[in-house]
Amino acid sequence: MSSQIIKENDLIFLILDEKRRWLVQVKSGGNFHTHRGIIEFNDIIGKNFGSVVFSRPFETQGYKFYILKPLPSDYILHMIRKTQIIYPEDAGMILIYSGIGPGSVVIEAGSGSGALTCILGNFVRPNGHIYTYDINEKSLKRTKQNVMKAKLDDVITVQYGDILNDYFEQKNVDAVVLDMATPWSAVKKVKNYLKFSGTLVSFSPTIEQVKKTVLSMRENDFIEINTYELIKRKIQVKEKATRPEVRMIGHTGYLTFGKKIKNMKNPYREQKPKVPKTIDMNNMPFRG
Ligand SMILES: C[S@@+](CC[C@H](N)C(=O)[O-])C[C@H]1O[C@@H](n2cnc3c(N)ncnc32)[C@H](O)[C@@H]1O
């Protein structure tokens, strides 16, 4: 079990209310300014996750903040981000339907803001690895920052790399995860990195991208190709108004999964002599 005591450099999830919540790194002697007062980190270090802290100055502010241990979903939604990121529900499906878990080795393109990278890194620990590639220097910088902040740099390598044109040295990886504009152009190439029975996952916001990707996966002998869309609805619970919240994210993207197979022709069925298409008319009864 991981430590419950908050230490120097730990990340905490600081919550004031439903809307105001932050992912913060605790530094001895440092503080965090909010419009409801200042949180002194020395008031937090040594406390248990799951405690509360009050903002200073106590006399004029003194608001109560909750301190939780961040979950992967908190990393995603509260990290530094500039690109469209993967949402927690989609990340959950990626994990379950790809089989990515402790010990898995994964190639990801592109890194974007590193939201999915951090989720994957969190799940392949302690002995797996994520190799994430991007062609955009700003994305690489942001991903590196987020990976460091989440303390996942021992299981994640962030590197410049063009999945369409460069050659990566990883072989027999358990999964390749694509979140980029033209995933269909990468299918043939990434197949070489995957082990047999490994999973290719592609996340795309539009159906046009999905169609091209699925066709390319079929052409490249992937099997078990399936596409899904997840719709998550949060339920508001009130005394006389318990129902789905009015505002929601209506669409995140489509997830396509497929498996690499070592295909071969079927020597028993595909070479069987074909049954002649002509019909023998001898002895057929005819109407008079
Ligand atoms: C939507 S973002 C990925 C977001 C990421 N999944 C996240 O959760 O933060 C798409 C990224 O793909 C990168 N990209 C586009 N083409 C690429 C290629 N050929 N090779 C590697 N990365 C590429 C872009 O630079 C961009 O940063």
GROMACS .gro file of C-alpha atoms and ligand atoms in nm:
model
  315
    1MET     CA    1   0.000   0.000   0.000
    2SER     CA    2   0.133   0.347  -0.087
    3SER     CA    3   0.205   0.598   0.191
    4GLN     CA    4  -0.088   0.787   0.341
    5ILE     CA    5   0.134   1.058   0.489
    6ILE     CA    6   0.188   1.368   0.275
    7LYS     CA    7   0.556   1.435   0.213
    8GLU     CA    8   0.769   1.701   0.043
    9ASN     CA    9   0.718   1.692  -0.340
   10ASP     CA   10   0.399   1.485  -0.320
   11LEU     CA   11   0.116   1.581  -0.552
   12ILE     CA   12  -0.209   1.655  -0.373
   13PHE     CA   13  -0.558   1.716  -0.506
   14LEU     CA   14  -0.678   2.027  -0.324
   15ILE     CA   15  -1.054   2.079  -0.326
   16LEU     CA   16  -1.247   2.389  -0.222
   17ASP     CA   17  -1.579   2.306  -0.386
   18GLU     CA   18  -1.733   2.141  -0.695
   19LYS     CA   19  -1.571   2.388  -0.934
   20ARG     CA   20  -1.251   2.497  -0.759
   21ARG     CA   21  -0.998   2.216  -0.732
   22TRP     CA   22  -0.627   2.198  -0.813
   23LEU     CA   23  -0.347   1.950  -0.858
   24VAL     CA   24  -0.062   2.092  -0.650
   25GLN     CA   25   0.292   1.981  -0.567
   26VAL     CA   26   0.382   2.028  -0.203
   27LYS     CA   27   0.712   2.207  -0.131
   28SER     CA   28   0.839   2.264   0.220
   29GLY     CA   29   0.813   2.636   0.311
   30GLY     CA   30   0.608   2.709  -0.004
   31ASN     CA   31   0.244   2.804  -0.044
   32PHE     CA   32  -0.046   2.808  -0.288
   33HIS     CA   33  -0.251   3.125  -0.344
   34THR     CA   34  -0.626   3.104  -0.401
   35HIS     CA   35  -0.895   3.374  -0.398
   36ARG     CA   36  -1.007   3.217  -0.068
   37GLY     CA   37  -0.672   3.268   0.103
   38ILE     CA   38  -0.330   3.104   0.113
   39ILE     CA   39  -0.257   2.737   0.170
   40GLU     CA   40   0.075   2.696   0.351
   41PHE     CA   41   0.241   2.368   0.256
   42ASN     CA   42   0.394   2.336   0.604
   43ASP     CA   43   0.033   2.306   0.730
   44ILE     CA   44  -0.006   2.003   0.500
   45ILE     CA   45   0.325   1.812   0.518
   46GLY     CA   46   0.294   1.529   0.771
   47LYS     CA   47  -0.087   1.515   0.750
   48ASN     CA   48  -0.272   1.217   0.607
   49PHE     CA   49  -0.427   1.220   0.261
   50GLY     CA   50  -0.798   1.261   0.327
   51SER     CA   51  -0.748   1.546   0.578
   52VAL     CA   52  -0.855   1.910   0.566
   53VAL     CA   53  -0.653   2.231   0.580
   54PHE     CA   54  -0.766   2.592   0.643
   55SER     CA   55  -0.655   2.890   0.436
   56ARG     CA   56  -0.449   3.170   0.593
   57PRO     CA   57  -0.479   3.427   0.735
   58PHE     CA   58  -0.722   3.229   0.950
   59GLU     CA   59  -0.893   3.544   1.090
   60THR     CA   60  -0.998   3.688   0.752
   61GLN     CA   61  -1.006   3.375   0.533
   62GLY     CA   62  -1.006   3.043   0.718
   63TYR     CA   63  -1.180   2.848   0.441
   64LYS     CA   64  -1.180   2.469   0.454
   65PHE     CA   65  -0.997   2.280   0.177
   66TYR     CA   66  -1.000   1.900   0.139
   67ILE     CA   67  -0.677   1.715   0.056
   68LEU     CA   68  -0.708   1.397  -0.149
   69LYS     CA   69  -0.457   1.166  -0.310
   70PRO     CA   70  -0.483   1.235  -0.686
   71LEU     CA   71  -0.639   0.967  -0.904
   72PRO     CA   72  -0.544   0.910  -1.270
   73SER     CA   73  -0.861   1.097  -1.368
   74ASP     CA   74  -0.745   1.398  -1.164
   75TYR     CA   75  -0.411   1.400  -1.346
   76ILE     CA   76  -0.594   1.407  -1.679
   77LEU     CA   77  -0.840   1.682  -1.606
   78HIS     CA   78  -0.612   1.910  -1.405
   79MET     CA   79  -0.281   1.880  -1.584
   80ILE     CA   80  -0.118   2.139  -1.812
   81ARG     CA   81  -0.291   2.090  -2.146
   82LYS     CA   82  -0.311   2.263  -2.478
   83THR     CA   83  -0.410   1.984  -2.719
   84GLN     CA   84  -0.740   1.796  -2.710
   85ILE     CA   85  -0.684   1.534  -2.441
   86ILE     CA   86  -0.826   1.189  -2.386
   87TYR     CA   87  -1.100   1.184  -2.123
   88PRO     CA   88  -1.089   0.944  -1.826
   89GLU     CA   89  -1.375   0.725  -1.950
   90ASP     CA   90  -1.205   0.670  -2.287
   91ALA     CA   91  -0.874   0.604  -2.113
   92GLY     CA   92  -1.050   0.343  -1.896
   93MET     CA   93  -1.182   0.165  -2.201
   94ILE     CA   94  -0.841   0.177  -2.367
   95LEU     CA   95  -0.688   0.004  -2.065
   96ILE     CA   96  -0.949  -0.268  -2.035
   97TYR     CA   97  -0.992  -0.345  -2.406
   98SER     CA   98  -0.621  -0.339  -2.489
   99GLY     CA   99  -0.506  -0.542  -2.189
  100ILE     CA  100  -0.246  -0.278  -2.097
  101GLY     CA  101  -0.143  -0.344  -1.736
  102PRO     CA  102   0.156  -0.399  -1.508
  103GLY     CA  103   0.458  -0.496  -1.718
  104SER     CA  104   0.312  -0.394  -2.058
  105VAL     CA  105   0.533  -0.222  -2.313
  106VAL     CA  106   0.345   0.034  -2.521
  107ILE     CA  107   0.414   0.275  -2.808
  108GLU     CA  108   0.200   0.588  -2.814
  109ALA     CA  109   0.166   0.859  -3.083
  110GLY     CA  110   0.111   1.146  -3.039
  111SER     CA  111   0.188   1.253  -2.688
  112GLY     CA  112  -0.023   1.573  -2.709
  113SER     CA  113  -0.028   1.700  -2.352
  114GLY     CA  114   0.063   1.361  -2.206
  115ALA     CA  115  -0.276   1.302  -2.046
  116LEU     CA  116  -0.316   0.950  -2.182
  117THR     CA  117   0.058   0.893  -2.146
  118CYS     CA  118   0.034   0.948  -1.769
  119ILE     CA  119  -0.267   0.721  -1.735
  120LEU     CA  120  -0.092   0.444  -1.926
  121GLY     CA  121   0.230   0.499  -1.729
  122ASN     CA  122   0.041   0.469  -1.405
  123PHE     CA  123  -0.096   0.128  -1.506
  124VAL     CA  124   0.219  -0.035  -1.650
  125ARG     CA  125   0.413   0.022  -1.328
  126PRO     CA  126   0.635  -0.116  -1.184
  127ASN     CA  127   0.813  -0.293  -1.471
  128GLY     CA  128   0.635  -0.190  -1.792
  129HIS     CA  129   0.719   0.106  -2.014
  130ILE     CA  130   0.550   0.367  -2.232
  131TYR     CA  131   0.741   0.504  -2.531
  132THR     CA  132   0.552   0.815  -2.637
  133TYR     CA  133   0.633   1.006  -2.957
  134ASP     CA  134   0.530   1.340  -3.102
  135ILE     CA  135   0.644   1.564  -3.386
  136ASN     CA  136   0.558   1.886  -3.209
  137GLU     CA  137   0.823   2.030  -2.976
  138LYS     CA  138   0.565   2.212  -2.761
  139SER     CA  139   0.369   1.890  -2.711
  140LEU     CA  140   0.687   1.708  -2.612
  141LYS     CA  141   0.776   1.979  -2.362
  142ARG     CA  142   0.427   1.977  -2.207
  143THR     CA  143   0.421   1.598  -2.190
  144LYS     CA  144   0.762   1.593  -2.020
  145GLN     CA  145   0.640   1.847  -1.763
  146ASN     CA  146   0.327   1.645  -1.691
  147VAL     CA  147   0.520   1.318  -1.669
  148MET     CA  148   0.766   1.472  -1.422
  149LYS     CA  149   0.482   1.623  -1.220
  150ALA     CA  150   0.312   1.284  -1.198
  151LYS     CA  151   0.650   1.128  -1.103
  152LEU     CA  152   0.624   0.873  -1.382
  153ASP     CA  153   0.953   0.942  -1.558
  154ASP     CA  154   1.087   0.598  -1.459
  155VAL     CA  155   0.824   0.423  -1.673
  156ILE     CA  156   0.772   0.679  -1.953
  157THR     CA  157   1.012   0.787  -2.227
  158VAL     CA  158   0.905   1.103  -2.411
  159GLN     CA  159   1.080   1.139  -2.746
  160TYR     CA  160   1.062   1.321  -3.076
  161GLY     CA  161   0.938   1.077  -3.341
  162ASP     CA  162   0.719   1.073  -3.649
  163ILE     CA  163   0.514   0.754  -3.640
  164LEU     CA  164   0.452   0.781  -4.015
  165ASN     CA  165   0.809   0.821  -4.131
  166ASP     CA  166   1.059   0.734  -3.857
  167TYR     CA  167   1.178   0.393  -3.751
  168PHE     CA  168   1.147   0.312  -3.379
  169GLU     CA  169   1.361   0.044  -3.218
  170GLN     CA  170   1.088  -0.109  -3.000
  171LYS     CA  171   0.977  -0.459  -3.103
  172ASN     CA  172   0.708  -0.700  -2.986
  173VAL     CA  173   0.526  -0.435  -2.789
  174ASP     CA  174   0.199  -0.527  -2.622
  175ALA     CA  175   0.002  -0.236  -2.764
  176VAL     CA  176   0.027   0.065  -2.992
  177VAL     CA  177  -0.201   0.358  -2.910
  178LEU     CA  178  -0.267   0.624  -3.175
  179ASP     CA  179  -0.425   0.962  -3.109
  180MET     CA  180  -0.331   1.169  -3.413
  181ALA     CA  181  -0.500   1.317  -3.718
  182THR     CA  182  -0.424   1.040  -3.973
  183PRO     CA  183  -0.406   0.708  -3.787
  184TRP     CA  184  -0.493   0.506  -4.100
  185SER     CA  185  -0.159   0.608  -4.258
  186ALA     CA  186   0.026   0.459  -3.960
  187VAL     CA  187  -0.143   0.117  -3.946
  188LYS     CA  188   0.091  -0.071  -4.182
  189LYS     CA  189   0.401   0.065  -4.012
  190VAL     CA  190   0.294   0.015  -3.648
  191LYS     CA  191   0.201  -0.347  -3.719
  192ASN     CA  192   0.577  -0.417  -3.729
  193TYR     CA  193   0.621  -0.300  -3.371
  194LEU     CA  194   0.338  -0.511  -3.229
  195LYS     CA  195   0.371  -0.865  -3.102
  196PHE     CA  196   0.125  -1.122  -3.236
  197SER     CA  197  -0.205  -1.091  -3.055
  198GLY     CA  198  -0.099  -0.738  -2.952
  199THR     CA  199  -0.357  -0.459  -2.968
  200LEU     CA  200  -0.373  -0.156  -3.191
  201VAL     CA  201  -0.587   0.121  -3.043
  202SER     CA  202  -0.689   0.431  -3.234
  203PHE     CA  203  -0.874   0.730  -3.090
  204SER     CA  204  -1.039   0.964  -3.342
  205PRO     CA  205  -1.294   1.242  -3.302
  206THR     CA  206  -1.466   1.186  -3.640
  207ILE     CA  207  -1.629   0.896  -3.820
  208GLU     CA  208  -1.443   0.981  -4.142
  209GLN     CA  209  -1.116   0.902  -3.964
  210VAL     CA  210  -1.263   0.583  -3.815
  211LYS     CA  211  -1.372   0.450  -4.155
  212LYS     CA  212  -1.032   0.499  -4.312
  213THR     CA  213  -0.858   0.345  -4.010
  214VAL     CA  214  -1.081   0.038  -4.001
  215LEU     CA  215  -1.036  -0.022  -4.375
  216SER     CA  216  -0.661   0.006  -4.336
  217MET     CA  217  -0.666  -0.236  -4.041
  218ARG     CA  218  -0.864  -0.486  -4.250
  219GLU     CA  219  -0.620  -0.452  -4.538
  220ASN     CA  220  -0.334  -0.516  -4.297
  221ASP     CA  221  -0.482  -0.836  -4.156
  222PHE     CA  222  -0.592  -0.715  -3.814
  223ILE     CA  223  -0.879  -0.912  -3.663
  224GLU     CA  224  -1.134  -0.842  -3.391
  225ILE     CA  225  -1.167  -0.487  -3.522
  226ASN     CA  226  -1.431  -0.301  -3.324
  227THR     CA  227  -1.520   0.065  -3.281
  228TYR     CA  228  -1.699   0.214  -2.979
  229GLU     CA  229  -1.820   0.546  -2.850
  230LEU     CA  230  -1.872   0.612  -2.480
  231ILE     CA  231  -2.120   0.866  -2.348
  232LYS     CA  232  -2.079   0.949  -1.979
  233ARG     CA  233  -2.362   1.116  -1.790
  234LYS     CA  234  -2.315   1.259  -1.443
  235ILE     CA  235  -2.619   1.236  -1.220
  236GLN     CA  236  -2.714   1.533  -1.007
  237VAL     CA  237  -2.858   1.415  -0.675
  238LYS     CA  238  -3.094   1.664  -0.504
  239GLU     CA  239  -3.389   1.616  -0.272
  240LYS     CA  240  -3.649   1.675  -0.544
  241ALA     CA  241  -3.441   1.688  -0.858
  242THR     CA  242  -3.234   1.374  -0.904
  243ARG     CA  243  -3.159   1.341  -1.274
  244PRO     CA  244  -2.873   1.366  -1.527
  245GLU     CA  245  -2.696   1.702  -1.517
  246VAL     CA  246  -2.817   1.941  -1.786
  247ARG     CA  247  -2.473   2.020  -1.924
  248MET     CA  248  -2.253   1.742  -2.044
  249ILE     CA  249  -1.975   1.667  -2.289
  250GLY     CA  250  -2.174   1.523  -2.579
  251HIS     CA  251  -1.886   1.369  -2.771
  252THR     CA  252  -1.525   1.289  -2.699
  253GLY     CA  253  -1.427   1.050  -2.977
  254TYR     CA  254  -1.443   0.700  -3.120
  255LEU     CA  255  -1.221   0.417  -3.006
  256THR     CA  256  -1.114   0.149  -3.251
  257PHE     CA  257  -0.940  -0.169  -3.137
  258GLY     CA  258  -0.783  -0.448  -3.342
  259LYS     CA  259  -0.553  -0.746  -3.292
  260LYS     CA  260  -0.243  -0.837  -3.490
  261ILE     CA  261  -0.255  -1.190  -3.626
  262LYS     CA  262  -0.002  -1.416  -3.797
  263ASN     CA  263  -0.225  -1.490  -4.090
  264MET     CA  264  -0.193  -1.767  -4.348
  265LYS     CA  265  -0.407  -1.915  -4.618
  266ASN     CA  266  -0.627  -2.207  -4.519
  267PRO     CA  267  -0.480  -2.508  -4.703
  268TYR     CA  268  -0.793  -2.717  -4.642
  269ARG     CA  269  -1.070  -2.488  -4.755
  270GLU     CA  270  -0.926  -2.220  -4.981
  271GLN     CA  271  -0.772  -2.476  -5.226
  272LYS     CA  272  -1.067  -2.716  -5.240
  273PRO     CA  273  -1.185  -2.783  -5.597
  274LYS     CA  274  -1.479  -2.560  -5.662
  275VAL     CA  275  -1.821  -2.722  -5.708
  276PRO     CA  276  -1.921  -2.675  -6.076
  277LYS     CA  277  -2.178  -2.402  -6.110
  278THR     CA  278  -2.365  -2.583  -6.392
  279ILE     CA  279  -2.667  -2.792  -6.294
  280ASP     CA  280  -2.713  -3.144  -6.431
  281MET     CA  281  -3.050  -3.132  -6.612
  282ASN     CA  282  -3.068  -3.510  -6.677
  283ASN     CA  283  -3.360  -3.676  -6.509
  284MET     CA  284  -3.500  -3.341  -6.391
  285PRO     CA  285  -3.877  -3.341  -6.395
  286PHE     CA  286  -4.020  -3.089  -6.644
  287ARG     CA  287  -4.367  -2.947  -6.646
  288GLY     CA  288  -4.558  -3.071  -6.947
  289LIG     C1  289  -0.482   1.524  -2.996
  289LIG     S1  290  -0.312   1.527  -2.962
  289LIG     C2  291  -0.292   1.385  -2.858
  289LIG     C3  292  -0.348   1.406  -2.718
  289LIG     C4  293  -0.304   1.304  -2.618
  289LIG     N1  294  -0.363   1.173  -2.641
  289LIG     C5  295  -0.340   1.347  -2.476
  289LIG     O1  296  -0.422   1.277  -2.409
  289LIG     O2  297  -0.289   1.448  -2.428
  289LIG     C6  298  -0.243   1.474  -3.115
  289LIG     C7  299  -0.091   1.481  -3.120
  289LIG     O3  300  -0.045   1.400  -3.227
  289LIG     C8  301   0.076   1.457  -3.274
  289LIG     N2  302   0.107   1.399  -3.407
  289LIG     C9  303   0.049   1.428  -3.525
  289LIG     N3  304   0.106   1.356  -3.624
  289LIG    C10  305   0.204   1.280  -3.566
  289LIG    C11  306   0.300   1.186  -3.619
  289LIG     N4  307   0.307   1.159  -3.747
  289LIG     N5  308   0.383   1.125  -3.530
  289LIG    C12  309   0.378   1.155  -3.397
  289LIG     N6  310   0.290   1.243  -3.343
  289LIG    C13  311   0.205   1.306  -3.427
  289LIG    C14  312   0.044   1.607  -3.273
  289LIG     O4  313   0.162   1.684  -3.276
  289LIG    C15  314  -0.035   1.622  -3.145
  289LIG     O5  315   0.045   1.663  -3.038
   0.00000   0.00000   0.00000
